[in-house]
CSV table of C-alpha atoms in Angstrom, one decimal:
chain,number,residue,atom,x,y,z
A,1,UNK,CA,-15.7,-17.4,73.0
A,2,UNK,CA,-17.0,-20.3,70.7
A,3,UNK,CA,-13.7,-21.7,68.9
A,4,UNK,CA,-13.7,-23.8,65.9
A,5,UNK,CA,-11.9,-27.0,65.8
A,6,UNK,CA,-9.6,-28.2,63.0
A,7,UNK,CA,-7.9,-32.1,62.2
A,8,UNK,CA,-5.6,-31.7,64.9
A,9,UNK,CA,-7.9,-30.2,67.9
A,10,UNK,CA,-10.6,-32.3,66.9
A,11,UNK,CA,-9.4,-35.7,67.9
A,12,UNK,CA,-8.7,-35.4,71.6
A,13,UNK,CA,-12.2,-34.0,71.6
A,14,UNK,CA,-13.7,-37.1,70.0
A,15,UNK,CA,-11.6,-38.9,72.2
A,16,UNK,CA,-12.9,-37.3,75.4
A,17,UNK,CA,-16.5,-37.6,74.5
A,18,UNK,CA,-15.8,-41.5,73.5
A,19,UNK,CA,-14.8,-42.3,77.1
A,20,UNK,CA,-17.2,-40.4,78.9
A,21,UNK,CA,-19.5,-42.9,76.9
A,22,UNK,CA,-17.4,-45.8,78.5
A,23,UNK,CA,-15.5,-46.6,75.4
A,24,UNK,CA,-12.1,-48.4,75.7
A,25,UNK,CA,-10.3,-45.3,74.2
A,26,UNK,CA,-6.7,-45.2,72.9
A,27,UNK,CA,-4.3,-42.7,71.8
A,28,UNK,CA,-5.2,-44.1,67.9
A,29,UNK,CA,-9.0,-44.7,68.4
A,30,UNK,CA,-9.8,-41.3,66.4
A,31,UNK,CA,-7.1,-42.0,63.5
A,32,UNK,CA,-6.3,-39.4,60.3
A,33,UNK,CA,-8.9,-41.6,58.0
A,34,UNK,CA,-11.4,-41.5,60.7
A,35,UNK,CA,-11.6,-37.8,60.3
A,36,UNK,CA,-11.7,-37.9,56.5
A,37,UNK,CA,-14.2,-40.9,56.4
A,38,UNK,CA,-16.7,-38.1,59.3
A,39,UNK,CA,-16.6,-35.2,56.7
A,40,UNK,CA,-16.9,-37.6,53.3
A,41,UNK,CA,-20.1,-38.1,55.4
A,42,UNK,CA,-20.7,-34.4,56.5
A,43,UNK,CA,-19.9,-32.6,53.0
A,44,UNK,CA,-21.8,-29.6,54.9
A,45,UNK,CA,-18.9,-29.4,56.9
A,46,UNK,CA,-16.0,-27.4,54.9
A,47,UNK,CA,-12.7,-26.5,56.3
A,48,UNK,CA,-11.5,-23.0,56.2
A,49,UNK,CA,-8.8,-21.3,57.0
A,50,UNK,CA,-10.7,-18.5,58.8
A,51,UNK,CA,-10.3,-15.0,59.5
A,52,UNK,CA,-8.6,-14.1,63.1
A,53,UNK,CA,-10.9,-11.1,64.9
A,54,UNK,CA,-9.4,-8.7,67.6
A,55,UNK,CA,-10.9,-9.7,71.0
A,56,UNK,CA,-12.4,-6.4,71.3
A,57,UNK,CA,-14.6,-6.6,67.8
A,58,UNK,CA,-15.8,-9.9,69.1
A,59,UNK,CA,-16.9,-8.5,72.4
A,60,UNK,CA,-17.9,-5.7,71.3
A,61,UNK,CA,-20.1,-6.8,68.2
A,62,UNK,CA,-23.1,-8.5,70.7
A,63,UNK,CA,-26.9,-8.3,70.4
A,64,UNK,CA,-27.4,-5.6,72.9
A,65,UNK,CA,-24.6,-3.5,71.4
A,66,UNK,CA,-26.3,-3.8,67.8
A,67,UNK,CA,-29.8,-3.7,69.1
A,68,UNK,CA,-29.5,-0.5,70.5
A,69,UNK,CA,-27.6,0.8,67.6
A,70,UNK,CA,-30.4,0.3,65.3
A,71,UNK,CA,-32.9,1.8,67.6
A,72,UNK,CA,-30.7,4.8,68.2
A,73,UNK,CA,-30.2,5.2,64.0
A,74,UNK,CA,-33.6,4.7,63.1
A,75,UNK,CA,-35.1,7.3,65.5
A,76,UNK,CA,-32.7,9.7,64.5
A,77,UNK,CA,-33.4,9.5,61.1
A,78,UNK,CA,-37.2,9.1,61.4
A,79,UNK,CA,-36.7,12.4,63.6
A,80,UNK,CA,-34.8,13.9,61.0
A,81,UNK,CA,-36.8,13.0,58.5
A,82,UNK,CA,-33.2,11.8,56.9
A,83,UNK,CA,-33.9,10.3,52.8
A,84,UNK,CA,-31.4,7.4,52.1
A,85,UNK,CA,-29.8,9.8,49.1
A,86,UNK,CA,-28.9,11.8,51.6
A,87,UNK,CA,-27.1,9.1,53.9
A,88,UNK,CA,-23.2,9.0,53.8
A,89,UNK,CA,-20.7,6.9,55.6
A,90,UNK,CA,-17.3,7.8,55.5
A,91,UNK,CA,-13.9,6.7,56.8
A,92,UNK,CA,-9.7,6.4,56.2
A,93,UNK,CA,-8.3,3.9,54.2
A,94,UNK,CA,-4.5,3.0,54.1
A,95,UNK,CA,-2.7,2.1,50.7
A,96,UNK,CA,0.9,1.1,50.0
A,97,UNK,CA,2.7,2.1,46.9
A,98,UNK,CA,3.6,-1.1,46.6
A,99,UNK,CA,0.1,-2.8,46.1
A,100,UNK,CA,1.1,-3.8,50.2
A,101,UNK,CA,3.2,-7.0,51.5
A,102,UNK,CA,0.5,-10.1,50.4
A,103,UNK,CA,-0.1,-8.7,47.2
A,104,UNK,CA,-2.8,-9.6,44.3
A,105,UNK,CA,-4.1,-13.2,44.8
A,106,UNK,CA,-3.2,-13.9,41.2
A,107,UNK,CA,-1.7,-17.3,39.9
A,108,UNK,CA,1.0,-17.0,36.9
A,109,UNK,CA,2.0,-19.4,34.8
A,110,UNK,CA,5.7,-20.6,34.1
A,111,UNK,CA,7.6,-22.5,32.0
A,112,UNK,CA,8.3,-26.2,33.3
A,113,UNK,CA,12.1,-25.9,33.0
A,114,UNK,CA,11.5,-22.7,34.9
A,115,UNK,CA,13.4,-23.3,38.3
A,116,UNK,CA,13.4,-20.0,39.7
A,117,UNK,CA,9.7,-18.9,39.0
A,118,UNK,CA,9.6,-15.5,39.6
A,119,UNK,CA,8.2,-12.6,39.6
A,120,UNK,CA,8.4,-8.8,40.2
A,121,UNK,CA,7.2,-7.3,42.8
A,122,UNK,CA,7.7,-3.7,44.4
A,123,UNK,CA,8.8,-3.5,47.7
A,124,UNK,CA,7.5,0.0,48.5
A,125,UNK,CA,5.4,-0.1,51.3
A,126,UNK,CA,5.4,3.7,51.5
A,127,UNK,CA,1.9,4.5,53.1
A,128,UNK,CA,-0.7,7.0,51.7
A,129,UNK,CA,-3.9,7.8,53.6
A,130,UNK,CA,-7.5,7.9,51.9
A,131,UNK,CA,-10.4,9.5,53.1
A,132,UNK,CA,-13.2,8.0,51.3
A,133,UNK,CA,-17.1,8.4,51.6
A,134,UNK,CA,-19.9,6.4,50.0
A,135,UNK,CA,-24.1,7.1,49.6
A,136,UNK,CA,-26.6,5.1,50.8
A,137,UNK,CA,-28.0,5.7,47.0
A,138,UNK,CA,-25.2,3.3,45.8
A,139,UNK,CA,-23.0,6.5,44.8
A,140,UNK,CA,-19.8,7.5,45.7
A,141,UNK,CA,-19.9,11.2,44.4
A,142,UNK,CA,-18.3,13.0,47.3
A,143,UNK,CA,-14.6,13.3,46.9
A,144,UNK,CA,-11.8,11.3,48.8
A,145,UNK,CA,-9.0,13.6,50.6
A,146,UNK,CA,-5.2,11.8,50.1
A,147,UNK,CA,-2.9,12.7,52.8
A,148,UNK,CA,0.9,12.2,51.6
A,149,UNK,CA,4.0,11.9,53.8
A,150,UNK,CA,6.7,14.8,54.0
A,151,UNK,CA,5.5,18.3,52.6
A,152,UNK,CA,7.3,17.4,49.0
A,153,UNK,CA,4.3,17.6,46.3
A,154,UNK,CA,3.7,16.7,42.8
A,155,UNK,CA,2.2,18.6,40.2
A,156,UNK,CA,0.2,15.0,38.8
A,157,UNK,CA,-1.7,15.2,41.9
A,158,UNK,CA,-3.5,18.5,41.1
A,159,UNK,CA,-4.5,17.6,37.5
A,160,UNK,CA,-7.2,15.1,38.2
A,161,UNK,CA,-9.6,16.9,39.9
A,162,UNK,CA,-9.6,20.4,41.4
A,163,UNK,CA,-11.9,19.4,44.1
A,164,UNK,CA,-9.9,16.3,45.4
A,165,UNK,CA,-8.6,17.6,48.5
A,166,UNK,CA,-4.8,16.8,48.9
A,167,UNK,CA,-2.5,16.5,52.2
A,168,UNK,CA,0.3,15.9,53.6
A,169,UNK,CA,1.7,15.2,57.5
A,170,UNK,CA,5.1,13.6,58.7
A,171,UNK,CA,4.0,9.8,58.6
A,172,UNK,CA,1.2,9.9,55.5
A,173,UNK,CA,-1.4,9.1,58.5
A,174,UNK,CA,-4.6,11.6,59.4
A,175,UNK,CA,-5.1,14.0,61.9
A,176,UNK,CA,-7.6,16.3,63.4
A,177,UNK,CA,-7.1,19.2,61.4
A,178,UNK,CA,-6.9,17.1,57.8
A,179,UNK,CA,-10.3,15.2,58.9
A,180,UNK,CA,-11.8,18.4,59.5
A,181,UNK,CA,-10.5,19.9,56.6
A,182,UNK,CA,-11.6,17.7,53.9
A,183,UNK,CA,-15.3,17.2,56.4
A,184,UNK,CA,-15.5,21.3,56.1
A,185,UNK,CA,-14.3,21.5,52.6
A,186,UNK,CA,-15.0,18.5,50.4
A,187,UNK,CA,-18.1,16.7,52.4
A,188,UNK,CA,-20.3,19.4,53.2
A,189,UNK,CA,-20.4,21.3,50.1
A,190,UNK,CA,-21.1,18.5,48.3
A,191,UNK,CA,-23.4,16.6,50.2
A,192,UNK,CA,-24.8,20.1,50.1
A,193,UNK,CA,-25.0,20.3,46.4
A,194,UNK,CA,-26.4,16.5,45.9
A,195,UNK,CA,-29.4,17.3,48.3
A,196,UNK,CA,-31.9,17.6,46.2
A,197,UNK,CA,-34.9,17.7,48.9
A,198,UNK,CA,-33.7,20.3,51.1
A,199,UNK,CA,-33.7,17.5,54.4
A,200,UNK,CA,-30.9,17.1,56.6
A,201,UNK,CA,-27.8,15.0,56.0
A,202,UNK,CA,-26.3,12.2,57.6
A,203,UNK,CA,-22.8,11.0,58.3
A,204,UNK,CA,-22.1,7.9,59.6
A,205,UNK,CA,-18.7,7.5,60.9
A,206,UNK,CA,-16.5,5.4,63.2
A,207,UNK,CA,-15.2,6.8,66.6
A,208,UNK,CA,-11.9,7.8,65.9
A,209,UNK,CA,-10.3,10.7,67.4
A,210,UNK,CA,-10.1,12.8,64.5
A,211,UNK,CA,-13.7,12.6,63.5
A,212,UNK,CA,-15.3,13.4,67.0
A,213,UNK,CA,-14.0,17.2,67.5
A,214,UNK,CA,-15.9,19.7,68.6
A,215,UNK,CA,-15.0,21.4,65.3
A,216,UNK,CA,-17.0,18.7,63.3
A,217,UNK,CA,-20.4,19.1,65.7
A,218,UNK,CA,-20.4,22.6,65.4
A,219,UNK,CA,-20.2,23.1,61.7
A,220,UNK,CA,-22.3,20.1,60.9
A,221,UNK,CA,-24.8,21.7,63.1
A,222,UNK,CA,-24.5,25.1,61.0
A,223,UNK,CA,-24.8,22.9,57.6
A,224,UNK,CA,-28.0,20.8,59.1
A,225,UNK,CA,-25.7,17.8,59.3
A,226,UNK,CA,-26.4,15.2,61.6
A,227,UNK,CA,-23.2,12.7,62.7
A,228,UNK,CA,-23.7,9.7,63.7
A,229,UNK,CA,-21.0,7.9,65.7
A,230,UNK,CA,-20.9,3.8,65.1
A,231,UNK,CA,-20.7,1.7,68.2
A,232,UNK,CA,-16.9,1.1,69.3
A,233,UNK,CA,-15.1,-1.8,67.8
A,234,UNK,CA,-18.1,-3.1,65.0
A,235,UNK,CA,-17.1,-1.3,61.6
A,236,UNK,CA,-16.0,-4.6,61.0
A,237,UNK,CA,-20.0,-5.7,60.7
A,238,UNK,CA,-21.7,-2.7,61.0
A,239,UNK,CA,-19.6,0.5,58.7
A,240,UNK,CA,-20.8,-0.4,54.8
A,241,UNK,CA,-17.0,0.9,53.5
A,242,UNK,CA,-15.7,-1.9,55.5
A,243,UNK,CA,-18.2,-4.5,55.0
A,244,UNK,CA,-18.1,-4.6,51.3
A,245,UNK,CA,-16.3,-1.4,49.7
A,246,UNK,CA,-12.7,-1.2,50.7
A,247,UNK,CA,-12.4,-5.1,49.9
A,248,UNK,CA,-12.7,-4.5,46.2
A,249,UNK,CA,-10.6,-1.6,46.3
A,250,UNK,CA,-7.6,-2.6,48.1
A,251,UNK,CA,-7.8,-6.3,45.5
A,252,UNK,CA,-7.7,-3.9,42.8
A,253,UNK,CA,-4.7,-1.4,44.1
A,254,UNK,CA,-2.9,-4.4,44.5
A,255,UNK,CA,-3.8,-5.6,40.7
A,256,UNK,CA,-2.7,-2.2,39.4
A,257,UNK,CA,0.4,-2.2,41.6
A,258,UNK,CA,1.3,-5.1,40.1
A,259,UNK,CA,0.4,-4.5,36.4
A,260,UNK,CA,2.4,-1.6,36.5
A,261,UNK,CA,5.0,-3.4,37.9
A,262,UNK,CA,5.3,-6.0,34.8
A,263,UNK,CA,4.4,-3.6,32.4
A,264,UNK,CA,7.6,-1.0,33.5
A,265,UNK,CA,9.4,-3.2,35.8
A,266,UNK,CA,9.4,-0.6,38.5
A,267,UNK,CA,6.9,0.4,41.1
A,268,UNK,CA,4.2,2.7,41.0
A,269,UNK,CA,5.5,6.3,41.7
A,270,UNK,CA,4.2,8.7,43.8
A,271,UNK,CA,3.0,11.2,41.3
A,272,UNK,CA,0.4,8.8,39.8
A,273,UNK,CA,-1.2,7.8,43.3
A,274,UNK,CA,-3.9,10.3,43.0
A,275,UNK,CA,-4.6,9.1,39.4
A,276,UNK,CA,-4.1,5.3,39.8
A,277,UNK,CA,-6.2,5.2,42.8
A,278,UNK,CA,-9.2,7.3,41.2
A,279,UNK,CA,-9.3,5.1,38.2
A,280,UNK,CA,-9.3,1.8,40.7
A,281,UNK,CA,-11.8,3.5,42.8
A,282,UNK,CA,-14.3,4.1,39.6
A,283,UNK,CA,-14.2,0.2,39.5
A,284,UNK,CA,-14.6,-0.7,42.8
A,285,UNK,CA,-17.4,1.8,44.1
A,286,UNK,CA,-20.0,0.7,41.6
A,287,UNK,CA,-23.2,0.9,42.8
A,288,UNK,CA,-23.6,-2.3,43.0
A,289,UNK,CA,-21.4,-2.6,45.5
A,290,UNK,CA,-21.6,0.0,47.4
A,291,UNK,CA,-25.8,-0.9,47.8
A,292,UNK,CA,-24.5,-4.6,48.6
A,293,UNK,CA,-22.3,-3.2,51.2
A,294,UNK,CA,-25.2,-1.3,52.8
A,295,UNK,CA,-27.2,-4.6,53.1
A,296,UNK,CA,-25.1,-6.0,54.6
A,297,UNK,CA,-24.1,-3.6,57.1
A,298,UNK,CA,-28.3,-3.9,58.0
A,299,UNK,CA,-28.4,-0.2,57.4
A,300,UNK,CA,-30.6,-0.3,53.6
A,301,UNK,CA,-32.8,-1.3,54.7
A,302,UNK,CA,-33.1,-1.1,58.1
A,303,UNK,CA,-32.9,-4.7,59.4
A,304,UNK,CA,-32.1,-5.1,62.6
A,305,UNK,CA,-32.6,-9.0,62.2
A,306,UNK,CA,-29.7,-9.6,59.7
A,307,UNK,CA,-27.3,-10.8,62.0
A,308,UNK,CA,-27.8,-14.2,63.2
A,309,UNK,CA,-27.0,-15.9,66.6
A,310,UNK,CA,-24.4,-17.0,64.1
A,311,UNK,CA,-22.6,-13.9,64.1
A,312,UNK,CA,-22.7,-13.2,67.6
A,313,UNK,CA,-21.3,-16.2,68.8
A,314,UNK,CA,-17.7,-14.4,69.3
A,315,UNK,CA,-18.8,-12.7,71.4
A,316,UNK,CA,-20.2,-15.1,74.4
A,317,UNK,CA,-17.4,-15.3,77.5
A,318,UNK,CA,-18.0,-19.2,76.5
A,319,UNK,CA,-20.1,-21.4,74.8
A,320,UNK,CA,-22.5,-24.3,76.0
A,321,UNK,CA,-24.1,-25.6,73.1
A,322,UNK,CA,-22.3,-27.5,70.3
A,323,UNK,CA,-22.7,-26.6,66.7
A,324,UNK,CA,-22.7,-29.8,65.0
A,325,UNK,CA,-24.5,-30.2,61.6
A,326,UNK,CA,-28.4,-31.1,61.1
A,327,UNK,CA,-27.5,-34.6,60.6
A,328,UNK,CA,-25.5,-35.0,63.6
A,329,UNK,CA,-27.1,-37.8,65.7
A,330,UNK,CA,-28.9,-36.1,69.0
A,331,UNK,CA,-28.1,-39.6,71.0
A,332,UNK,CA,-24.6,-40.8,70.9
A,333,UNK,CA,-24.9,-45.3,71.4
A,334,UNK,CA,-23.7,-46.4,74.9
A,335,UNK,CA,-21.1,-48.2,75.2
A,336,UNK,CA,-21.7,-52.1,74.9
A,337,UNK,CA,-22.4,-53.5,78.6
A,338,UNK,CA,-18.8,-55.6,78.9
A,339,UNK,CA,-20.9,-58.1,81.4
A,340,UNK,CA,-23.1,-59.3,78.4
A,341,UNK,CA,-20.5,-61.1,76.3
């Protein structure tokens, strides 16, 4: 796998490359204002911090891998004869009570003689699962399903919306028989009652466990709707809630989590979960981002050439070309012939 280098990995590499030239090389050839006076010269160059990626995802997401996936996506749904407003993706989406341990990304200001600077913050981390769908029309129409821990219930939940489907199981995490439910009783009736043309349906989902039962092929098949499985380990490039939906959301559960927290000075409470999370949800899913999120995914439209050589690069074994930028010389100078002084 192609890994990036940063100020401290950098100079032994420079370093190396120097005396294979035949430089006289010491441990302070390559020195801190070296590197700063190489990327005053290379603004192209910025540092980041980076995002780490499961070994599996970067394997896994590789040109053959994606390849085939679009091939195998745009025959079914030329087959089916499958309209984009009729092309869902759907899949589970964790939230903490307490906004979650990093928080909202939100600077505050204090007084100057303010030592202590600090703020409120809940630490409930208890965990409620979403299941959550979006259209390739830009809509998000069909219903999420919450799935609570213990079997206690609130009445709040029930008030927002009679259709919301609502859960429960011993750790607040899915299962097979809550994924089915909410597929048979929230997604298929109202996929059902959105299709306007009469043409099959299509649900795009990851491979987990609860979402690849029998259960869910036979009734799909009974309801003329077609699943469609993503390749293992790639939602993180290739599942539209994941490449651009549940980002917005989760930035704004944390914002809410917090203005509730400095607006009672306790944590959000269990009741209003179904209510905070729908009224975050209405600002998250717009259709703006919900289309953006299928672009970028490749899915709509169909581009099979979105992802660059770029974005595949995790996933070589190793790597034999160096990425330098444009400007990067092709020819690095000798070294000066010592015999000519």
């Amino acid at each position: 796998m192609a890994r990036p280098f940063n100020k401290r990995t950098i100079r032994p590499k420079v370093r190396e490359i120097l005396k294979a030239r035949g430089y006289d090389v010491q441990e302070n050839t390559v020195s801190p204002q070296w590197i700063k006076s190489f990327l005053k010269r290379h603004p192209e160059l910025k540092g980041r911090r980076g995002k780490g990626l499961d070994p599996k995802r970067a394997q896994a997401f590789n040109p053959t891998t994606v390849s085939h996936h679009f091939a195998l996506l745009k025959s079914v749904m030329d087959e089916q004869d499958i309209p984009w407003d009729n092309v869902y993706n759907m899949d589970e989406k964790g939230i903490q009570l307490g906004g979650g341990r990093k928080g909202a990304q939100v600077k505050y200001f204090f007084d100057i003689d303010d030592k202590m600077m600090y703020r409120l913050q809940s630490d409930d981390l208890e965990l409620v699962t979403i299941i959550d769908c979006v259209c390739a029309d830009g809509t998000s129409e069909i219903l999420p399903c919450f799935v609570f821990s213990g079997v206690k219930k609130a009445e709040e939940w029930f008030n927002v919306d009679d259709k919301i489907l609502i859960a429960s199981s011993t750790n607040g995490w899915t299962d097979d028989e809550i994924g089915f439910e909410w597929f048979k009783r929230v997604f298929v009736p109202q996929a059902k009652a959105k299709n306007t043309s009469g043409k099959p349906i299509l649900l795009i989902y990851d491979g987990h466990g609860s979402h690849t039962l029998e259960s869910w092929a036979k009734h799909g098949f009974e309801n003329d709707v077609v699943l469609y499985c993503l390749p293992p380990h790639t939602t993180h490039r290739l599942q539209p809630l994941d490449v651009g939906c549940f980002g917005p959301l989760q930035k704004g559960w944390f914002q809410r989590c917090d203005d509730i927290m400095n607006d009672t000075g306790s944590g959000m409470e269990i009741k209003d979960v179904v209510k905070e999370y729908m009224a975050v949800r209405v600002k998250s899913f717009t259709e703006s981002n919900v289309s953006t999120a299928w672009r970028k995914s490749g899915i709509k439209p169909l581009d099979p050439d979105i992802f660059t050589e770029a974005d595949f690069a995790p996933s070589l074994a190793s790597s034999t070309t160096m990425h330098v930028p444009a400007s990067f010389p092709q020819k690095l100078p000798r070294a000066p012939d010592a015999s000519s002084d």
